Coordinates of C-alpha atoms and ligand atoms in Angstrom, one line a residue:
X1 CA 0.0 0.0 0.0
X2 CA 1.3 3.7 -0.8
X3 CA 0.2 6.4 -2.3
X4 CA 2.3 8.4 -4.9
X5 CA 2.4 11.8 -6.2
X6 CA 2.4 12.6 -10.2
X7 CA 2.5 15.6 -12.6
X8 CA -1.1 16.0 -14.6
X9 CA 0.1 19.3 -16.2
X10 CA 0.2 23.3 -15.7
X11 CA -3.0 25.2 -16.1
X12 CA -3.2 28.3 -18.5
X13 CA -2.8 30.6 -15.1
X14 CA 0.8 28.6 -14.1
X15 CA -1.0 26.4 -11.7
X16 CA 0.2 23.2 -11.5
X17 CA -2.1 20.1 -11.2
X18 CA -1.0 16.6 -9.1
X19 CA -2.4 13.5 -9.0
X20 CA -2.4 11.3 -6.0
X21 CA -2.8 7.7 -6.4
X22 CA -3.1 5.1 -3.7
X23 CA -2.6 1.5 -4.6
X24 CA -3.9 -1.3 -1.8
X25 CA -2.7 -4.8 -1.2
X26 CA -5.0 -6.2 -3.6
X27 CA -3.5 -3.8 -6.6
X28 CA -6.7 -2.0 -7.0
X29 CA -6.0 1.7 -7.3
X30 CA -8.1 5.1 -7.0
X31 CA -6.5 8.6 -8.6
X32 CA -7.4 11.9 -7.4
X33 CA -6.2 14.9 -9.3
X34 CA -5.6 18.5 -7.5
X35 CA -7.6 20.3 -9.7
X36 CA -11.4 20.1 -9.0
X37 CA -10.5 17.1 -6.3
X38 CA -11.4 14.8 -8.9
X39 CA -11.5 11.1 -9.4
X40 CA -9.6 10.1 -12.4
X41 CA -9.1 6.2 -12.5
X42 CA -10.1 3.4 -10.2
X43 CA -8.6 0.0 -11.5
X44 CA -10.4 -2.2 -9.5
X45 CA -10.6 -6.3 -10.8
X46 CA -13.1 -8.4 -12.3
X47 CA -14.2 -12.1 -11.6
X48 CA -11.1 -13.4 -13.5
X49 CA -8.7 -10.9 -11.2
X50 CA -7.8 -8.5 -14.4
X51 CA -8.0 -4.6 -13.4
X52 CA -9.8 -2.1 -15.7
X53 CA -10.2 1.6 -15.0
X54 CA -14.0 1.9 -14.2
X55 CA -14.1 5.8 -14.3
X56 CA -15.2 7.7 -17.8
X57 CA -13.8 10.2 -18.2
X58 CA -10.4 12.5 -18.9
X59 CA -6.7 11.1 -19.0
X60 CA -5.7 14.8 -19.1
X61 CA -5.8 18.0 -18.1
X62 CA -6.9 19.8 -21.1
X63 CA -10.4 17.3 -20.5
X64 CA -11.1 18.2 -16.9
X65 CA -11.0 22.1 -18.1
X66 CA -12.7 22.0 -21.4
X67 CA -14.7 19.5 -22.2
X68 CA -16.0 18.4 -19.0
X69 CA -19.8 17.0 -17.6
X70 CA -19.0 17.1 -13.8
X71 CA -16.6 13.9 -14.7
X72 CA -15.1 12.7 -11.5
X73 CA -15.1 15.9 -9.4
X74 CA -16.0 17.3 -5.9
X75 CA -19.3 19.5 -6.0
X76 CA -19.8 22.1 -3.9
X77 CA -20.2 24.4 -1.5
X78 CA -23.8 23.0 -3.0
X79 CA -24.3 20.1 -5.2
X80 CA -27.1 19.8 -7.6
X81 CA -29.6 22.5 -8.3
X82 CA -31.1 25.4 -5.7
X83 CA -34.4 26.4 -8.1
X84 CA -34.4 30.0 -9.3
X85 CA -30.9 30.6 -8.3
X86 CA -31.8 31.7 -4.0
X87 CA -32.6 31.1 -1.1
X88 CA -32.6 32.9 2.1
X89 CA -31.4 32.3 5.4
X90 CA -33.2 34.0 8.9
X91 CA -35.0 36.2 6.7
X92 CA -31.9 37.5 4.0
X93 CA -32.0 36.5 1.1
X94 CA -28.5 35.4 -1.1
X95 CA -28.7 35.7 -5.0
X96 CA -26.8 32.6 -6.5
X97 CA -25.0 32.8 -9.7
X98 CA -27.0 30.3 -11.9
X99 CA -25.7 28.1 -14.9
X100 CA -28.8 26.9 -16.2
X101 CA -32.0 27.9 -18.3
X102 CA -31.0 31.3 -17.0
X103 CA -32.6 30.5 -13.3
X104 CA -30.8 27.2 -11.6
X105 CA -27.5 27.2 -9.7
X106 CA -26.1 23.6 -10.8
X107 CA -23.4 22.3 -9.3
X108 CA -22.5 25.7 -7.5
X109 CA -21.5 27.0 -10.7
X110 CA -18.8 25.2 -10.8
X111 CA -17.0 26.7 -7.7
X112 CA -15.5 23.7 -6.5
X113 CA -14.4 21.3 -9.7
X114 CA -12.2 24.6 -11.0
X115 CA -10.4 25.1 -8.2
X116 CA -6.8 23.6 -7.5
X117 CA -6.8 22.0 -4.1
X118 CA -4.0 21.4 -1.9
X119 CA -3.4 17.8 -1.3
X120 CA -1.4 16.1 1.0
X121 CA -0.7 12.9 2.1
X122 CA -2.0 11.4 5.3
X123 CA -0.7 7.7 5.3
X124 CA -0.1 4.5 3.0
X125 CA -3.9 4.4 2.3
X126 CA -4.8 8.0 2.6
X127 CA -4.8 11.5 0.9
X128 CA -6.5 14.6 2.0
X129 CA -7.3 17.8 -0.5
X130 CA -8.2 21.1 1.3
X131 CA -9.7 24.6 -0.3
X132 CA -10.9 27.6 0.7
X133 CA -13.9 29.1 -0.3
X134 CA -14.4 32.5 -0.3
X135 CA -17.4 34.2 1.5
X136 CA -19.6 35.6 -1.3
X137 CA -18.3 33.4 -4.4
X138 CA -21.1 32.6 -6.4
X139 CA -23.4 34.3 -4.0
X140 CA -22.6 31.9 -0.9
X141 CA -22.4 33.1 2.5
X142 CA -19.0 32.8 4.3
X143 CA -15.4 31.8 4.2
X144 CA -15.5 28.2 4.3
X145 CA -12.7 25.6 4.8
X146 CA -13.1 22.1 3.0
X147 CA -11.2 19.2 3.3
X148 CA -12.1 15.7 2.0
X149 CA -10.3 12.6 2.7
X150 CA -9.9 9.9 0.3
X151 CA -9.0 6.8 1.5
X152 CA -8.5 3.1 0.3
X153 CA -8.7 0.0 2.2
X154 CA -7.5 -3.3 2.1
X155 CA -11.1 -4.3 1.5
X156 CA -11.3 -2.2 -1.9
X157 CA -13.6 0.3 -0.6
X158 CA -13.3 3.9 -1.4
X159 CA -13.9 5.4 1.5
X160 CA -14.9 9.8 0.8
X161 CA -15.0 11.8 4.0
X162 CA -15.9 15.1 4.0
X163 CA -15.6 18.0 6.4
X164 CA -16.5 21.9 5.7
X165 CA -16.8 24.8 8.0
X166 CA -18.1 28.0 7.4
X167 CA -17.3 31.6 9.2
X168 CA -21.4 32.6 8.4
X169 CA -24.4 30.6 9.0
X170 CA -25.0 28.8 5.4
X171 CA -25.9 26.0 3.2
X172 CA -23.5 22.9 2.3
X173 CA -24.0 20.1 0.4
X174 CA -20.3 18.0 -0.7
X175 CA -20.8 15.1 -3.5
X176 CA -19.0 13.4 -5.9
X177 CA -19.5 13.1 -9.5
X178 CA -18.0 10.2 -10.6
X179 CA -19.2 8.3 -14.2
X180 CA -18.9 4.7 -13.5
X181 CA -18.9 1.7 -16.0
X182 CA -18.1 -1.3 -14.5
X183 CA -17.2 -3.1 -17.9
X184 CA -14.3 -0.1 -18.3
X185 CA -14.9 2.9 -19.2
X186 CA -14.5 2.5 -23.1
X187 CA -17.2 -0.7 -23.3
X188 CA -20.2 1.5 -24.4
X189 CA -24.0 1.8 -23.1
X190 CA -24.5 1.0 -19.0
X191 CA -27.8 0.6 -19.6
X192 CA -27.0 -3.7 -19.4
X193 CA -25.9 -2.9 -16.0
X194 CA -27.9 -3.7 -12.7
X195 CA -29.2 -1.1 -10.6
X196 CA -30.3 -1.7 -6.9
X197 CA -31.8 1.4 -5.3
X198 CA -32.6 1.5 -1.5
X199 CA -35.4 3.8 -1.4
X200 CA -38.9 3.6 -1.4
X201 CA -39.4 7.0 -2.3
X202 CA -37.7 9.8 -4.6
X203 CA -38.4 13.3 -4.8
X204 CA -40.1 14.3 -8.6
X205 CA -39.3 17.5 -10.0
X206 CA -40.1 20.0 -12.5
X207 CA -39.4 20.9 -16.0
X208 CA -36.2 22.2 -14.9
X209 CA -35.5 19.6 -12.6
X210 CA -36.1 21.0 -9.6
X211 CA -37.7 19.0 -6.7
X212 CA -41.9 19.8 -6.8
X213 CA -41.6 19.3 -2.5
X214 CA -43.7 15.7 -3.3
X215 CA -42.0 12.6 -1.6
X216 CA -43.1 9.9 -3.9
X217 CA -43.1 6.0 -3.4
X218 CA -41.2 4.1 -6.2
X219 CA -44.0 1.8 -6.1
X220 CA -45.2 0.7 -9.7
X221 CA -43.1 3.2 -11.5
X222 CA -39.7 3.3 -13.1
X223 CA -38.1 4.5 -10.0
X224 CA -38.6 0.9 -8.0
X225 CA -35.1 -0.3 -8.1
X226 CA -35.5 -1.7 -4.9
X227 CA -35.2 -5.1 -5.8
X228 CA -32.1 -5.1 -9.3
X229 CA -33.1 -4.4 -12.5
X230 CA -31.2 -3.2 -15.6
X231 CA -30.9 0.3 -15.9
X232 CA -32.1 -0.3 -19.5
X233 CA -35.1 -1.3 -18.4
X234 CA -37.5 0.9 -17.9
X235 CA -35.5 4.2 -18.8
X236 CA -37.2 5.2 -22.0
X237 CA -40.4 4.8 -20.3
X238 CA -43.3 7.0 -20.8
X239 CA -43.8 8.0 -17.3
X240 CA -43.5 11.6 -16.7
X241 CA -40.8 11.9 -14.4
X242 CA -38.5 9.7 -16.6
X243 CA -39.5 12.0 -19.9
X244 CA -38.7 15.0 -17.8
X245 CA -35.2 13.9 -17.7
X246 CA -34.6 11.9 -20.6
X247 CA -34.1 9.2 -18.2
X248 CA -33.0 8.5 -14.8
X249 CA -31.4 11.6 -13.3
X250 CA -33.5 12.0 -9.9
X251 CA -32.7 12.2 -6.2
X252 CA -33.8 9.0 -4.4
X253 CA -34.8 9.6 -0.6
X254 CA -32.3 6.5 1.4
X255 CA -34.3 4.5 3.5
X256 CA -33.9 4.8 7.2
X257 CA -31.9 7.8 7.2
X258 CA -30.5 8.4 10.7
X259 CA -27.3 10.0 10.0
X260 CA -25.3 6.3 10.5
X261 CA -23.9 4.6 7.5
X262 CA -26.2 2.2 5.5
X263 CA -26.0 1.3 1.6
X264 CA -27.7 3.4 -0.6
X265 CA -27.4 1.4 -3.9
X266 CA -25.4 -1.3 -5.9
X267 CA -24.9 -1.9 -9.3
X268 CA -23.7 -4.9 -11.0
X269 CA -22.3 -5.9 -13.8
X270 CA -22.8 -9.5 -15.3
X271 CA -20.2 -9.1 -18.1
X272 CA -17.5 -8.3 -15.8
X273 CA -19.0 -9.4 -12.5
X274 CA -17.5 -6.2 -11.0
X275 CA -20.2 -5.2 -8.5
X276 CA -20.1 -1.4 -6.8
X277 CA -22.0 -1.1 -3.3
X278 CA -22.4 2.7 -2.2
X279 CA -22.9 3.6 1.6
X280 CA -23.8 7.0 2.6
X281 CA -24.7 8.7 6.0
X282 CA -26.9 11.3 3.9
X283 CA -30.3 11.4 3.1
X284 CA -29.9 11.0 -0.5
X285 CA -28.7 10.0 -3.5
X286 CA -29.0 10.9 -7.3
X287 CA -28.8 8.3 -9.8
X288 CA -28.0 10.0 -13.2
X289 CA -27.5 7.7 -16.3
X290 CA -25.6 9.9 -18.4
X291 CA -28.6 11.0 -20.3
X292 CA -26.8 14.2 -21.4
X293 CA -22.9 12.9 -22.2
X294 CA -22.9 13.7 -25.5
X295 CA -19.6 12.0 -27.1
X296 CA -16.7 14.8 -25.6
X297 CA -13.6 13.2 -26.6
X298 CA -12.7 11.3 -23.3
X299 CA -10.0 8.7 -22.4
X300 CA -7.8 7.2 -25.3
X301 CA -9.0 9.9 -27.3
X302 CA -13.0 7.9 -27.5
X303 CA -15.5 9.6 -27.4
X304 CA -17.9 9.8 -24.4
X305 CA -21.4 8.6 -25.5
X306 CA -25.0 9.4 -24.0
X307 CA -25.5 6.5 -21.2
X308 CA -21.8 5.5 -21.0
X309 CA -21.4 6.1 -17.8
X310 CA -23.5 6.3 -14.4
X311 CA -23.5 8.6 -11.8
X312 CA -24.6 7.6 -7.9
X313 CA -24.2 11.1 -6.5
X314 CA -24.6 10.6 -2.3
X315 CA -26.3 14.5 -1.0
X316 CA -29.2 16.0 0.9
X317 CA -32.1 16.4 -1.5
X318 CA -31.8 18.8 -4.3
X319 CA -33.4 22.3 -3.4
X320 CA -33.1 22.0 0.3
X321 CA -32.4 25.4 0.9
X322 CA -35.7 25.8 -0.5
X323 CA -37.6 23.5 1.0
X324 CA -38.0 22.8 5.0
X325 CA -39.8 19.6 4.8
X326 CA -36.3 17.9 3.5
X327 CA -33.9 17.0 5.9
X328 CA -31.6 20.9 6.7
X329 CA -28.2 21.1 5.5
X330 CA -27.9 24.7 7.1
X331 CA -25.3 25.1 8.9
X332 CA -24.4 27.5 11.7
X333 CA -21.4 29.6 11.8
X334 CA -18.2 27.1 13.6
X335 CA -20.4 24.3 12.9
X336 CA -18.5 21.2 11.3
X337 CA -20.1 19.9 8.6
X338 CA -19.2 15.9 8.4
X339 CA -20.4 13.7 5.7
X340 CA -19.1 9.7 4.7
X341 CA -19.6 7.9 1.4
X342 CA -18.2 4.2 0.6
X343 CA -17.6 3.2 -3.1
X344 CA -16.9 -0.9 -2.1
X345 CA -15.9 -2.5 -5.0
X346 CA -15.7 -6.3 -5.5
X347 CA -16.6 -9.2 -8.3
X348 CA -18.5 -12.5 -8.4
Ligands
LIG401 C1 -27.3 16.2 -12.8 C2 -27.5 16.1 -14.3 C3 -26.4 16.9 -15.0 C4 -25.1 16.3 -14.5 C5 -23.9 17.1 -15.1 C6 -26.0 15.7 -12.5 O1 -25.7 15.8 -11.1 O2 -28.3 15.6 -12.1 O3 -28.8 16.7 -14.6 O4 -26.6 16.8 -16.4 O5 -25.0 16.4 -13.1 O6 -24.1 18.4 -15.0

């Protein structure tokens, strides 16, 4: 086990970028660039023991700049959307830049995935990236100090733990946006893959994707992926929610939330028999399929096709600030912020 430190290039500004790779006992391996804190490659084995990097994405810097979907990074100070770009908290209201259909903050603008963090590392399985937010950036309240620790263990988990805290009373909400495709990331469609959801509700949304404030149950609809099903199955399906969103690309509410550790989902993948198991103490998770990849030139120069890849996206609800009846992710001024999220990989 050890983790090493590589060049990934120079930015257009002089910065340079790192990536941190740790390798376990097993040989499995998870790289984490500096700039955006972003997953690059997991080489983690299938049933026959032969390793294949199960991110899609970028094998250089140049992709992670220009042509990028979210691929791999760590979202923040908010991830997902906050609906008509504000929210207010004890009774002022902050103005958000937004990035989509002139109205939606996505993805905090970008805040966090464009920044180049300072990494360091903590031990043979570890390595920690820190930034510093500035108070008003994109309209967010308060300085506030991240720092998210990647670890991997001798049981091939991923293990993502996330701290923040603030100088102001605000709103934080830490993710990451990793595309898997458990076949490798150049094998085409993940629609053949399973998909095991543990929720028995998910929160609809709008034309724009923003949660309606409805918990609904997945019961007879596309979104009951309690029990595994393909992904293909039911995603062109005429019900609303999935037209909406040209697919899956909703938040699904985790059963039994209490703050503690459970799984969330698992996906499988027959072809391979690599199998990914996601553990969360949040409240939710998005599942997006990839709908909107739309063949940016990605790893070995292939292109990155609609559905490729799979996003399982841990988070408190999208909207939050905006709606009360969702489980609070405001945070008061010296208040730690904590979050956990376990990618355990393995094969059958
Ligand atoms: C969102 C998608 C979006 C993707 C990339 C996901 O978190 O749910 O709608 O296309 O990020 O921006």
């Amino acid at each position: 086990m050890a983790v090493t430190v590589t060049d990934f290039g120079t930015l257009e500004n002089g910065k340079k970028v790192e990536k941190y790779t740790i390798t376990n006992k097993n040989g499995m391996s998870v790289s984490v660039i500096t700039y955006g804190a972003a997953i690059s490659n997991i080489f983690a084995k299938d049933r026959s023991g032969k390793l294949a990097d199960v991110i899609v994405g970028f094998d250089d810097l140049e992709g992670f700049v220009e042509r990028t979907d979210y691929q791999g990074v760590t979202v923040g100070p908010y991830a997902n959307r906050i609906g008509n770009g504000k929210f207010s908290i004890d009774g002022k209201e902050y103005r958000l830049a937004v990035n989509e259909n002139g109205t939606t903050c996505l993805h905090s603008n970008g805040e966090f995935n464009t920044a180049v963090w300072d990494a360091e590392i903590i031990d043979e399985n570890t390595a920690a990236f820190s930034y510093k937010s500035p108070d008003g950036l994109n309209g967010f309240p308060g300085n506030l100090e991240v720092k998210v620790e990647f670890s991997l263990t001798d049981k091939d988990e991923l293990k993502i733990e996330y701290y923040a805290v603030s100088d102001k009373k605000t709103v934080i909400n830490l993710t990451n946006h990793s595309y898997f495709n458990l076949s490798g990331f150049d094998s085409g469609a993940i629609t053949d893959h399973e998909i095991m959801i543990n929720a028995d509700n998910f929160t609809p949304v709008d034309r724009l994707s923003i949660p309606t404030g409805e918990i609904r149950s997945v019961e007879n609809t596309p979104f009951d992926l309690r029990k595994p099903k393909t992904i293909g199955e039911e995603i062109d399906s005429d019900y609303e929610q999935i037209a909406f969103a040209g697919g899956y690309d909703h938040n699904f509410c985790i059963n039994d939330y209490d703050k503690t550790l459970r799984k969330a989902a698992e996906a499988y993948d027959k072809k391979s028999g690599r199998k990914l198991e996601v553990l969360t103490d949040l409240p939710g998770i998005q599942f997006y399929a990839g709908n909107f990849l739309s063949g940016q030139k990605g790893k070995d120069g292939k292109p990155i096709d609609k559905r490729t890849g799979f996003c399982l996206e841990t988070q408190y609800f999208p909207d939050t600030p905006n709606r009360p009846e969702f489980p609070q992710c405001t945070y008061e001024a010296g208040e730690v912020y904590t979050a956990e999220t376990v990618y355990k990989f393995s094969a059958e």
